[in-house]
Coordinates of C-alpha atoms and ligand atoms in Angstrom, one line a residue:
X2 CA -28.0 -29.6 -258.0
X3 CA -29.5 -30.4 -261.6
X4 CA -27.7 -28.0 -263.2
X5 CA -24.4 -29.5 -262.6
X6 CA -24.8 -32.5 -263.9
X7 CA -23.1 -33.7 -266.8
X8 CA -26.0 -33.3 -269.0
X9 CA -25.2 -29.8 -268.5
X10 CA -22.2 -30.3 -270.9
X11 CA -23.3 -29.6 -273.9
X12 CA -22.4 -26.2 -274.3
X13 CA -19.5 -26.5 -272.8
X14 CA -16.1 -26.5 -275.0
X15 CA -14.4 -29.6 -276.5
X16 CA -10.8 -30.0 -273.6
X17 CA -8.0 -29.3 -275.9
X18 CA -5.0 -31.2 -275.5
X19 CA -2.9 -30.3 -272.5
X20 CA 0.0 -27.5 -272.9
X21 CA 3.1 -28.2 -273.4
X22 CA 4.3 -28.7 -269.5
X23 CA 1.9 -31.8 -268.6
X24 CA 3.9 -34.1 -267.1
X25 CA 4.2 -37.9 -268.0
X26 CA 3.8 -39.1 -264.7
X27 CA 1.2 -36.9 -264.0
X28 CA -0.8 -38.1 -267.0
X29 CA -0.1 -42.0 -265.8
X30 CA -1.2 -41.0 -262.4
X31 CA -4.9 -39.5 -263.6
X32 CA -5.4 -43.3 -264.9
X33 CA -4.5 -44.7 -262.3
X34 CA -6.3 -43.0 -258.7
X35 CA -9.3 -42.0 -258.1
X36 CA -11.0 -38.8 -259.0
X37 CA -11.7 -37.7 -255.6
X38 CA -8.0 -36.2 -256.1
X39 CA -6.6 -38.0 -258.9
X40 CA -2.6 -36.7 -259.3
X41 CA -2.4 -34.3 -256.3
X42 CA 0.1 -33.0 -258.1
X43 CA 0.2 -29.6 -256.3
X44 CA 1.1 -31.7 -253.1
X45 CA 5.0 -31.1 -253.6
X46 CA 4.8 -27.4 -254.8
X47 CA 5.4 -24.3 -253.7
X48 CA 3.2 -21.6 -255.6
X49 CA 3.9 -17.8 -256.0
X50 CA 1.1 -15.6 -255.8
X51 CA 1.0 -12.8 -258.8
X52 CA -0.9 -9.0 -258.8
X53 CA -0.7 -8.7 -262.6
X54 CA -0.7 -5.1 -262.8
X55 CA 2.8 -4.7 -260.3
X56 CA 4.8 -7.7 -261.8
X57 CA 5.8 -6.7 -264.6
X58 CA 5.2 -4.1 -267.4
X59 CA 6.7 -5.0 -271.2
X60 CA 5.0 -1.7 -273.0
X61 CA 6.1 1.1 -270.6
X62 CA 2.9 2.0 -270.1
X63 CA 2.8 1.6 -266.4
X64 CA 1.1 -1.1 -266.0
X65 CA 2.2 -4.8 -265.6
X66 CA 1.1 -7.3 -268.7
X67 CA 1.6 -11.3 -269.6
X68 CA 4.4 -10.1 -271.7
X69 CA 5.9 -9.1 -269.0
X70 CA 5.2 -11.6 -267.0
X71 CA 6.4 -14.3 -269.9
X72 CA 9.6 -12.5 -269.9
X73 CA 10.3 -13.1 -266.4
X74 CA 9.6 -16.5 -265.9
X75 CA 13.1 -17.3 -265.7
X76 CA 13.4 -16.0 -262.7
X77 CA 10.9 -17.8 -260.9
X78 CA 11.5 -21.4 -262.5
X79 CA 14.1 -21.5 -265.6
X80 CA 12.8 -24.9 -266.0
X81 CA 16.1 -26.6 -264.8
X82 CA 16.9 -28.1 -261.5
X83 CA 20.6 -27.8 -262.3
X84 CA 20.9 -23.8 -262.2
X85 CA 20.1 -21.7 -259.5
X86 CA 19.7 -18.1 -260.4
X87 CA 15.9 -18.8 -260.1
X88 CA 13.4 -19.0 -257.0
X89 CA 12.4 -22.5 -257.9
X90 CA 8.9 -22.0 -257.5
X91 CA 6.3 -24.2 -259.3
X92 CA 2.9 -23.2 -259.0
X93 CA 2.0 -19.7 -259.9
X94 CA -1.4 -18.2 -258.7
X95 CA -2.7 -15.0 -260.9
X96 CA -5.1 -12.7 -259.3
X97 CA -7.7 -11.6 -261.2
X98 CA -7.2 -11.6 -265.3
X99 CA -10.8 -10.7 -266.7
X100 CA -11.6 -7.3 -267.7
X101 CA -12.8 -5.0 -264.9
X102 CA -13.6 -1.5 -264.3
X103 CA -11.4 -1.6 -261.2
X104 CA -7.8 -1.7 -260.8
X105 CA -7.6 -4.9 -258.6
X106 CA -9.7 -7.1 -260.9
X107 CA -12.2 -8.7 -258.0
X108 CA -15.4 -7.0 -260.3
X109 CA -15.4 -8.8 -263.8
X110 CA -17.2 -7.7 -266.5
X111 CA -16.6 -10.6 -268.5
X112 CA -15.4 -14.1 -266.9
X113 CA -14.3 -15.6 -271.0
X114 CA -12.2 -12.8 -271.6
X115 CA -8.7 -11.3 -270.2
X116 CA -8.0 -7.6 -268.9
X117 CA -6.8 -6.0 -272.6
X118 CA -4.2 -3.4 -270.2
X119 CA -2.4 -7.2 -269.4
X120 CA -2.4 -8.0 -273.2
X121 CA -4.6 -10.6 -275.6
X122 CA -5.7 -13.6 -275.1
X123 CA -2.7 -15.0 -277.5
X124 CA -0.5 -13.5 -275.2
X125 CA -2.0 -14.8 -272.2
X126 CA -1.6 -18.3 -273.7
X127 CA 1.5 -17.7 -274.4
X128 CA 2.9 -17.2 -271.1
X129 CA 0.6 -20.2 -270.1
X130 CA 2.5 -22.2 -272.4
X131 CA 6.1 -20.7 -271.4
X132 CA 5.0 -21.5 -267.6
X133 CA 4.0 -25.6 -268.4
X134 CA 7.6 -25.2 -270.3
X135 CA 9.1 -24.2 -267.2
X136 CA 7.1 -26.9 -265.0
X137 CA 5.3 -24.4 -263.3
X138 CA 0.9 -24.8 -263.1
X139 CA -1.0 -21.9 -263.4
X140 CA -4.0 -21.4 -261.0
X141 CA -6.0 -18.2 -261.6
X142 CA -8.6 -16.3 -259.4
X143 CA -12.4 -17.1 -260.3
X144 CA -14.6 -14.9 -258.7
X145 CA -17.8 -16.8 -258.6
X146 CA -19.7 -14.8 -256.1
X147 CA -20.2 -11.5 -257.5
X148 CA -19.7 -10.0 -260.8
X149 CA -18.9 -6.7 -261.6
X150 CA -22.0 -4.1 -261.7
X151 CA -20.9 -3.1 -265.3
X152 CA -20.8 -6.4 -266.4
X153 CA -24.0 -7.2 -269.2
X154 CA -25.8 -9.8 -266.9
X155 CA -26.1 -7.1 -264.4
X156 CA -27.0 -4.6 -266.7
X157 CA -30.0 -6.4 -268.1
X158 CA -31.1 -7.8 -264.9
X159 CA -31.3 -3.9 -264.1
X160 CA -33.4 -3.2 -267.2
X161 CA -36.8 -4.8 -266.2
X162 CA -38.5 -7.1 -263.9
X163 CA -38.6 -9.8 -266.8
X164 CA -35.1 -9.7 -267.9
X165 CA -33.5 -12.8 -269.0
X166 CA -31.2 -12.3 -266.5
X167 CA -33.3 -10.8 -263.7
X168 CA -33.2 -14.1 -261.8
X169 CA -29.2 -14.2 -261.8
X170 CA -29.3 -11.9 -258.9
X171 CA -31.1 -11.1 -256.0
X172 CA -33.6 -8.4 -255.8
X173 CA -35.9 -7.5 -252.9
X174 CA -38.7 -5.0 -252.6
X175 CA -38.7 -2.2 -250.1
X176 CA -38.2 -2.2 -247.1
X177 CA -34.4 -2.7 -247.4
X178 CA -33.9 -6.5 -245.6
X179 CA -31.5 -5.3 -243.5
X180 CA -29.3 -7.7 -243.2
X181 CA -25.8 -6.9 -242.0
X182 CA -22.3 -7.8 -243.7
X183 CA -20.7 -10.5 -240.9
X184 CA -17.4 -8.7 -240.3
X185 CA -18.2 -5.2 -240.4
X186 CA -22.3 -4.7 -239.8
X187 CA -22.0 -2.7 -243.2
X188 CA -25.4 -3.0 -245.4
X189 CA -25.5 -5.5 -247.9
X190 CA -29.1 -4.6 -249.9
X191 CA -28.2 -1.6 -252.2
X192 CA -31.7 0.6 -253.4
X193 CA -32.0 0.8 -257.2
X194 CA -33.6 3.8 -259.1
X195 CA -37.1 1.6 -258.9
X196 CA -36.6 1.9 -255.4
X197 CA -36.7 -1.8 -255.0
X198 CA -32.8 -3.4 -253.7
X199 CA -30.3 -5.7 -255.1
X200 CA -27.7 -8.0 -252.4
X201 CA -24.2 -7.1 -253.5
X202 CA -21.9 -8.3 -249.7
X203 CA -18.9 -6.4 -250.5
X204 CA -20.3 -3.4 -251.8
X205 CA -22.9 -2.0 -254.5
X206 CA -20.8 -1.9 -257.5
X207 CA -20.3 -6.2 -256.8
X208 CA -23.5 -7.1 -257.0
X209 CA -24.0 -11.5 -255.8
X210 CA -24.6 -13.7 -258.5
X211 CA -27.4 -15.8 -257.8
X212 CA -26.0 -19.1 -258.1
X213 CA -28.9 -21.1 -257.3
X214 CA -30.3 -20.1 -260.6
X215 CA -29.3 -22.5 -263.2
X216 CA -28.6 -20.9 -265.9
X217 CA -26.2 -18.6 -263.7
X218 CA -25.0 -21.2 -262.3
X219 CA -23.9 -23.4 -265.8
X220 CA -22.5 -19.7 -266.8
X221 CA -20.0 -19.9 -264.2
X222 CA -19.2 -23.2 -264.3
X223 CA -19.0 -23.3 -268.3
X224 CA -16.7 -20.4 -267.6
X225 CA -14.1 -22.3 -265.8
X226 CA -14.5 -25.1 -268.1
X227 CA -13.5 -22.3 -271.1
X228 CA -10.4 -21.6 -268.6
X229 CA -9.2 -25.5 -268.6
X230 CA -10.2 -26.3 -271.7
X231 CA -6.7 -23.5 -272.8
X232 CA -4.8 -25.6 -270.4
X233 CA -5.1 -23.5 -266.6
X234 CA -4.3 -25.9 -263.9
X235 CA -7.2 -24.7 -261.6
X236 CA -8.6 -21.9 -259.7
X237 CA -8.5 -20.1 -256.5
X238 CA -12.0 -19.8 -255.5
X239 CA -13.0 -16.5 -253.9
X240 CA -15.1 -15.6 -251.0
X241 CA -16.4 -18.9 -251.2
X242 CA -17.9 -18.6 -247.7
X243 CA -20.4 -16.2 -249.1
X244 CA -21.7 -18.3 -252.1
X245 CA -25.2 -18.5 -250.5
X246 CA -27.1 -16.9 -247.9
X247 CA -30.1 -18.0 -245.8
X248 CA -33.6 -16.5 -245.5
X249 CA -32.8 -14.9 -242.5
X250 CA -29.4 -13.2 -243.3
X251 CA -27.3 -15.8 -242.7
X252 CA -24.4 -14.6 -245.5
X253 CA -21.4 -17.3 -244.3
X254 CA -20.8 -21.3 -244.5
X255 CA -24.5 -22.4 -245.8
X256 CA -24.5 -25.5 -246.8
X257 CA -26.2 -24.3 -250.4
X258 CA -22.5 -23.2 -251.1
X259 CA -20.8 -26.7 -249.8
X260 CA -23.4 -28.6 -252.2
X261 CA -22.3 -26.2 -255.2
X262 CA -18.9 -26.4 -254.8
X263 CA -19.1 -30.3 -254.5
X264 CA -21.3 -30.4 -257.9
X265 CA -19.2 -27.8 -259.5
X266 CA -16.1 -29.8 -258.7
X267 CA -17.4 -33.1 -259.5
X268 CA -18.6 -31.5 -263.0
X269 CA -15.1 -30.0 -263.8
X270 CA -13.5 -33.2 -262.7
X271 CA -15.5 -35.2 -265.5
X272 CA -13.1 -33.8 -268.4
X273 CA -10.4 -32.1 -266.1
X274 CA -9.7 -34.6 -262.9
X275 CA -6.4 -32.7 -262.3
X276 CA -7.5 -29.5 -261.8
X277 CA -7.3 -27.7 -258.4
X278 CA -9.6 -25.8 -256.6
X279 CA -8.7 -23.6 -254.0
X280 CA -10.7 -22.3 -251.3
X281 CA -10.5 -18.8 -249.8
X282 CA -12.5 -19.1 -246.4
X283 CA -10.6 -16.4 -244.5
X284 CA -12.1 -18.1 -240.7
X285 CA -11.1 -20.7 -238.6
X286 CA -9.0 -23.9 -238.9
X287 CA -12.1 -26.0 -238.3
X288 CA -14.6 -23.7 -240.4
X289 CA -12.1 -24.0 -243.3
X290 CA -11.3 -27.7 -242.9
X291 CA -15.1 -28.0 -244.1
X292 CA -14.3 -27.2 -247.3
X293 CA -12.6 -30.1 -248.1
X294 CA -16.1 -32.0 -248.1
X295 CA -14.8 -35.6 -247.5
X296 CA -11.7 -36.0 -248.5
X297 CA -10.8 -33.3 -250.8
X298 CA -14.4 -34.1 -253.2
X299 CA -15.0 -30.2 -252.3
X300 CA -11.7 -28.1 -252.5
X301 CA -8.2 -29.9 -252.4
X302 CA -7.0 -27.2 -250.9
X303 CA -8.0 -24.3 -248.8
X304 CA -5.6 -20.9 -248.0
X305 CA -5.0 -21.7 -243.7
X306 CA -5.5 -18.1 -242.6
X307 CA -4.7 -19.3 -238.4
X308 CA -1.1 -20.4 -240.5
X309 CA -0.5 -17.1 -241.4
X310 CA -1.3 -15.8 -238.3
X311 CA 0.8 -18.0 -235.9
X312 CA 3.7 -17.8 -237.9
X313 CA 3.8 -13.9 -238.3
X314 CA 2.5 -13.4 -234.8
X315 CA 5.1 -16.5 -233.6
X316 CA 8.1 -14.0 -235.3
X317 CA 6.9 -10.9 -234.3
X318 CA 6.3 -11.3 -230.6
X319 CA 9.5 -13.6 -230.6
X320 CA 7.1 -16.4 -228.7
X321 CA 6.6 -20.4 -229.5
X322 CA 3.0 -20.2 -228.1
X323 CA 0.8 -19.6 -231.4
X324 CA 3.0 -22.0 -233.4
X325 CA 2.3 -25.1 -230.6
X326 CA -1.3 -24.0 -230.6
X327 CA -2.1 -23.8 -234.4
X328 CA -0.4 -26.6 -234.9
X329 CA -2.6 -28.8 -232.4
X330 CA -5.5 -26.8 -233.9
X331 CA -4.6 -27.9 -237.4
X332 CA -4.0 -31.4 -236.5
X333 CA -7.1 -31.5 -235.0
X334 CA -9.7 -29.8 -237.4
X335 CA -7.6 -31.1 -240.2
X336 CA -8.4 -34.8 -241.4
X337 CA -4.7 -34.8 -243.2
X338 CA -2.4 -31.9 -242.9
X339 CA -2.4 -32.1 -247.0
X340 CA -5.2 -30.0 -247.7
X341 CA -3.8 -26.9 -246.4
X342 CA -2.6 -24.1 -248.1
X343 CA -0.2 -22.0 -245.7
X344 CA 1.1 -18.7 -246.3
X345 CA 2.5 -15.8 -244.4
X346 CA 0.2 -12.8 -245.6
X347 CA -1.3 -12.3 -249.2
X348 CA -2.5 -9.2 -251.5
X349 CA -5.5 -8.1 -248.2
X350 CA -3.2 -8.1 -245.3
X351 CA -0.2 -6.1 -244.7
X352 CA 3.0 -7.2 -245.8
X353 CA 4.8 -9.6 -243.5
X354 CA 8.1 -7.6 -243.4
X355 CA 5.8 -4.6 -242.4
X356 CA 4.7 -6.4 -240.1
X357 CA 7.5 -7.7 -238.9
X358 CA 8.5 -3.8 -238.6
X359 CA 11.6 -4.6 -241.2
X360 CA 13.1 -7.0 -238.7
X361 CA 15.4 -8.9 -240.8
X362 CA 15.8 -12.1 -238.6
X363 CA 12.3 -12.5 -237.9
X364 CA 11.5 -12.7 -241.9
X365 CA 13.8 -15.3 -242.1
X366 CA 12.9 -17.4 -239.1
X367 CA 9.2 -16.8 -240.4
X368 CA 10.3 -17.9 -243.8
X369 CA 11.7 -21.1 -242.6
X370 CA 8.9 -21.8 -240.4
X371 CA 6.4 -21.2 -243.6
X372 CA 8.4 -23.8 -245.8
X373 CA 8.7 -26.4 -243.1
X374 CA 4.5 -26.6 -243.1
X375 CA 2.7 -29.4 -244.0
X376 CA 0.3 -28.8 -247.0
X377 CA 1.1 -26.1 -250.7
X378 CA 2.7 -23.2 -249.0
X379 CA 2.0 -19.9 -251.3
X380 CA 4.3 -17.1 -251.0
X381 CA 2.9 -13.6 -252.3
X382 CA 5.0 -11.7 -254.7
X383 CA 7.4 -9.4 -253.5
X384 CA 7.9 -11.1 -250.0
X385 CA 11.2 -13.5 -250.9
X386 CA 12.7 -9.8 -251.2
X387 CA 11.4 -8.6 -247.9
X388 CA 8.8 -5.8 -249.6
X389 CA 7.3 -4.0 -247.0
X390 CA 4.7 -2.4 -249.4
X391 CA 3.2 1.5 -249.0
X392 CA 2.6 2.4 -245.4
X393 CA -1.0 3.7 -245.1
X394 CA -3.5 1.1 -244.8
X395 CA -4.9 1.5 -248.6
X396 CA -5.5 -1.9 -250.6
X397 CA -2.8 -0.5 -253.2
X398 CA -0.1 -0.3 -250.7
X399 CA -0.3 -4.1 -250.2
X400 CA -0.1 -4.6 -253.7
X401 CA 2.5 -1.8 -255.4
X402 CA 5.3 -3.2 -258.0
X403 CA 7.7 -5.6 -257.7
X404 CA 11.1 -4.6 -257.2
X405 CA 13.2 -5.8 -259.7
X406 CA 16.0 -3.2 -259.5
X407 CA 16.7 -0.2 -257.6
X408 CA 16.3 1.8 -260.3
X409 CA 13.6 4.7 -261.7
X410 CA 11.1 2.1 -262.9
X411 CA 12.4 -0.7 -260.2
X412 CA 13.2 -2.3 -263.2
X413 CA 9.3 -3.1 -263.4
X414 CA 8.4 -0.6 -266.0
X415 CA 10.7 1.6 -268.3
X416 CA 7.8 4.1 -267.9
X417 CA 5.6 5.8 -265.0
X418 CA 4.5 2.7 -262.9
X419 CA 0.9 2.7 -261.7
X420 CA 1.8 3.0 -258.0
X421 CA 5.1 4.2 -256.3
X422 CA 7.0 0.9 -254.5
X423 CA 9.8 2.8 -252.4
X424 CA 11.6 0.5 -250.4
X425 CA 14.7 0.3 -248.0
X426 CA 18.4 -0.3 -249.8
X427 CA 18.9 -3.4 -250.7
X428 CA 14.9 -4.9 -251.0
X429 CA 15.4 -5.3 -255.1
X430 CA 16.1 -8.8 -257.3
X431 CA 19.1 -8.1 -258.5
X432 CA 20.7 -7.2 -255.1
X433 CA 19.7 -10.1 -253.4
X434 CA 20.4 -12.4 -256.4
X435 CA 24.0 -11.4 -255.8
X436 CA 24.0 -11.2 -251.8
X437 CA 24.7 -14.8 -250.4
X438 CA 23.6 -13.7 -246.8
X439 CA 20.0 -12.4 -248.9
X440 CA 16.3 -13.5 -247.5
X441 CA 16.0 -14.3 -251.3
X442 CA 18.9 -17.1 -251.2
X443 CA 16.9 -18.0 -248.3
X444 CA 14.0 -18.6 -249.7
X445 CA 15.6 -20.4 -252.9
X446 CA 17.0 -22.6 -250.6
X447 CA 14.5 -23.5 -248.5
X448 CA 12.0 -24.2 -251.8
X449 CA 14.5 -26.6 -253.3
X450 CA 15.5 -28.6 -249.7
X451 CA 11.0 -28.2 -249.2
X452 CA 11.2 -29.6 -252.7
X453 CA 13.9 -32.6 -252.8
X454 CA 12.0 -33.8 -249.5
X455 CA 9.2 -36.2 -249.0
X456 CA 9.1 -35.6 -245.8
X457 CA 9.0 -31.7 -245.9
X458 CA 6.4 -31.8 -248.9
X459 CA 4.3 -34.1 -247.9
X460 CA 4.6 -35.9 -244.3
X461 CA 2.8 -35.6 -241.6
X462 CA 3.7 -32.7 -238.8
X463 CA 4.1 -32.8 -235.4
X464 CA 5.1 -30.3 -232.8
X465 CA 7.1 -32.1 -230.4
X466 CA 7.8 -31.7 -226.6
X467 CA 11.1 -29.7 -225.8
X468 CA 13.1 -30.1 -222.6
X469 CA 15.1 -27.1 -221.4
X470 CA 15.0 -24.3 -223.9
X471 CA 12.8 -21.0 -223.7
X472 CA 9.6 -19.3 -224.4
X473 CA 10.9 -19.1 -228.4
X474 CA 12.4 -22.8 -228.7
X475 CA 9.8 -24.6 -230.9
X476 CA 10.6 -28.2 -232.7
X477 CA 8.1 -29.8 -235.3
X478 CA 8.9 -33.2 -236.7
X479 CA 7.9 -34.0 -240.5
X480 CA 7.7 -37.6 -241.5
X481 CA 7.0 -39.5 -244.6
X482 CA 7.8 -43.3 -244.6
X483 CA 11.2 -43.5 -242.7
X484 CA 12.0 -40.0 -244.1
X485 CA 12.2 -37.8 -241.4
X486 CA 13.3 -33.8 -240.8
X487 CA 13.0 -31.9 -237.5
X488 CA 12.3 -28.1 -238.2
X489 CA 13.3 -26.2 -235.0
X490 CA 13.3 -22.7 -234.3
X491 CA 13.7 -20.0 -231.7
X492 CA 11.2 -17.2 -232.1
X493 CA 13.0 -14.8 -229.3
X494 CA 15.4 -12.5 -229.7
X495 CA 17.9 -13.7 -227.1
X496 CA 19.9 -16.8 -227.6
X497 CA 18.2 -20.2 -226.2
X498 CA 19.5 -22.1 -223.2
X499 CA 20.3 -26.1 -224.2
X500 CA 17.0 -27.9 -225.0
X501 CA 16.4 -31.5 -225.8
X502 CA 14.2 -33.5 -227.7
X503 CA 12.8 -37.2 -227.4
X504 CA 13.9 -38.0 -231.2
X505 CA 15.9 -41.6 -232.1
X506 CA 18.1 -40.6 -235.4
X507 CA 22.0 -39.6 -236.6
X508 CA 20.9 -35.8 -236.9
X509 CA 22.1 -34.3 -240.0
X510 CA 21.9 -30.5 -240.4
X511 CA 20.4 -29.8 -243.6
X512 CA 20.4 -25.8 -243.6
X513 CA 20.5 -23.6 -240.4
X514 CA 21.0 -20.2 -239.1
X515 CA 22.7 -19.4 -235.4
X516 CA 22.8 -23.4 -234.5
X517 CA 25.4 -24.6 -231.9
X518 CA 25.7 -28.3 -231.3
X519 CA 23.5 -30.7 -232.5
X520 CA 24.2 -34.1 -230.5
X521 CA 22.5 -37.5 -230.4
X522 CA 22.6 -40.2 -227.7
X523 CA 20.2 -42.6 -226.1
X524 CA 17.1 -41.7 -227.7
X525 CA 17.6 -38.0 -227.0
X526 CA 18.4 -35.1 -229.4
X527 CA 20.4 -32.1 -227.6
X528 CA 20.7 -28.9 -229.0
X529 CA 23.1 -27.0 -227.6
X530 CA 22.6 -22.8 -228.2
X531 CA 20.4 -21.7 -231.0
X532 CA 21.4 -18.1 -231.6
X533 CA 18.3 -15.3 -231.4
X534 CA 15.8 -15.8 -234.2
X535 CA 17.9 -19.0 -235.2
X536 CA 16.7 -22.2 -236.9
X537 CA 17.8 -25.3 -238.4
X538 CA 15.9 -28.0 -240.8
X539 CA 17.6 -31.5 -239.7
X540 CA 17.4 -34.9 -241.1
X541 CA 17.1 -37.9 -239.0
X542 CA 18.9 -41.2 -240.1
Ligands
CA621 CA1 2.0 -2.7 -269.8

């Protein structure tokens, strides 16, 4: 792909020195490995998934803003390992921030500029800045597929059949192609007034960008080189199954959209080797372990939808089975575990204490089992405090304000928030701050243990063989060097008979919830009891 090579540059901007929060070792590292994925330093972090517009609002207006979301960074990383009145998070992820005629921010109208209802541009750097402070990386959405049918390319390409930017999308004449949109038959060839038809997949007001246009193409990638060059740590790459279609109506996985992704990473990695790309391929383990390309020269990471799936499924049915099986499935389709991103549900699926029907114990065992995952794990906003979200199956209800407090407001906006957020007593901050026994103590506990752990963050996993035990009772072994922690759970809701694992080691019980005895002899690791929807993390020595 010409148009990606670095003689492509020129227009590009100078990189600026990094933020404040670059870390020295980081720094050393990019000298010293190769750029395939020079630093990985999102291997040992947990990230934290942010909608913007519910987070949190500094004007009253309604509507969440950076100032709002500067102001509460303390919360999510104070920036110092020895307090612990924050969640200890330290990668965040920001959903869309370019201006949009839509609420959610998935149709830009400008990729250089931010949203002006979440602030400036200054202020936006600003919380970047207090973030890199904190030790936290910022990854924000990038939505190369489509744009926004308000957006001036668009516009323009819409004006004439010689537009500059006519050849930036895709345009048929009549008869409408007919292809169909791969998970819902929907049509994907919308008529304009000329009666001819433009492709937009999702719907008509996102029409695709035609990436194999170059000078399309060098606009998108130029536009994520603007985003690095103020210090953003990477992106999370949307739809990026869709990036290319075939003649004959092919619209997922072509390999037109592996070769960009490789050029446009190899291209950003010229000024900016640390920065992360993230895939979203919402399919398959081995469809998504694709987009790695070899080794991680494609995306370094890529969201692992069957994760989320297992887990919740594992929790909410009270079963081992889809744990065992995804985790075979991973270790199969996945070269090294590493590349993963796990997560339990994000801003398009329902809620995972929804879900889970507000069953307490099975968020926490499905919280365990998410930080004990090989690969970034990425927690969406709202769900260290059990959110269950808005009940009907609306996009908004997945994605209503944070919960700060219980008060008028939730403590998110002095003002009328954009969208309503009840929730149950007790699913607020600054309850759950105070509770010991709260999922959010959970969490914060299981982050910094994930965290201090070489093994957790970064070893390989394993699920392991169980004697005795019950159709819950589910062991997987982490390992990194000599390091190693067993994560065990039982998924049911009835205590576990005795099981015993084929594991050498002192045990050491790290953090747990309804263990009995842990013993050790000849080889052999015996639990006995593990309580209904119990778990432990325990260190071998
Ligand atoms: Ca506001």
């Amino acid at each position: 792909m010409l148009l990606l090579t670095s003689s492509a540059c020129s227009h590009s901007p100078a990189p600026t020195p990094p933020k404040s929060g670059l870390q020295p070792q980081t720094e050393a590292s990019k000298a010293a490995t190769s750029p395939a994925l020079s630093g990985r330093w999102w291997r040992d972090d947990v990230f934290y998934e942010i909608f913007v517009r519910s987070f949190a609002d500094s004007d009253g207006d309604g509507v969440g803003d950076f100032n709002g979301l500067t102001a509460r960074l303390d919360t999510l990383n104070d920036g110092d390992p020895n307090t612990h009145g924050d969640l200890g998070i330290n990668g965040i992820w920001l959903m869309p921030i370019h201006p949009s005629p839509s609420y959610h921010g998935y149709d830009v109208t400008d990729y250089r500029a931010v949203n002006p209802a979440y602030g400036t541009m200054a202020d936006f750097e600003r919380f970047l800045a207090e973030a890199h402070k904190r030790g936290i990386k910022v990854i924000i959405d990038f939505v190369l597929n489509h744009s926004a049918k308000d957006h001036p390319w668009f516009k323009d390409a819409m004006a004439s059949k010689t537009a500059k930017h006519r050849g930036w999308y895709t345009f048929r004449d009549a008869p409408d192609p007919r292809w169909k949109r791969p998970w819902d038959g929907g049509q994907v060839w919308h008529k304009t007034r000329t009666e001819e038809y433009y492709y937009g997949l999702f719907w008509s007001g996102m029409p695709d960008v035609n990436l194999s246009n170059p000078d399309a193409a060098e606009a998108m990638v130029s536009a994520m080189e603007f985003w690095l060059s103020k210090g953003v740590d990477g992106f999370r790459v949307d739809a990026v199954r869709h990036l290319f279609e075939s003649e004959a109506g092919t619209l997922v996985d072509q390999p037109e959209s592996h070769a960009f992704m490789k050029a446009a990473r190899k291209r950003l990695a010229t000024k900016y080797p640390d920065a992360l790309l993230v895939a979203e391929a919402w399919t398959d383990s081995q469809t998504v372990a694709e987009y790695f390309g070899d080794h991680g020269d494609e995306f370094q990471l890529a969201f692992s939808f069957d994760a989320g799936g297992a887990m919740v499924t594992a929790a909410k049915d009270g079963l081992k089975v889809t744990m065992a099986q995804f985790t075979q499935t991973a270790n199969e389709a996945y070269s090294d575990r590493g590349f993963e991103a796990p997560f339990l549900t994000n801003h398009d699926m329902p809620r995972v204490m929804r879900q889970l029907k507000g069953d307490a114990a099975a968020a926490r065992v499905s919280a365990a089992t998410l930080l004990a995952q090989p690969g970034t794990p990425f927690l969406y906003y709202g769900e260290e405090i059990g959110m269950q979200g808005g009940a009907s199956s609306k996009d908004e209800d997945k994605r209503t304000p944070m919960r700060w407090t219980a008060d008028a407001g939730y403590g998110f906006s002095t003002g009328k928030p954009w969208h309503e957020a009840d929730e149950a007593e007790g699913v607020d901050l600054k309850s759950q701050r105070k509770d010991p026994n709260s999922l959010w103590r959970l969490y914060r506990d299981l982050i910094r243990l994930r965290q201090e752990s070489p093994a957790l963050s970064d070893g390989r996993a394993e699920a392991l063989p169980i004697t005795g035990g019950g159709r819950g009772t589910f062991a997987l072994l982490r390992q990194q060097g000599s390091e190693r922690v067993l994560f065990v759970a039982n998924y049911h809701r009835e205590a576990a008979a005795s099981f015993s694992l084929k594991l050498a080691g002192t045990p050491e019980v790290q953090l747990q919830e309804g263990l009995g005895k842990v013993a050790s002899e000849g080889g052999v690791l015996t639990i006995e009891d593990i309580g209904p929807q119990g778990f432990a993390l325990i260190q071998l020595r």
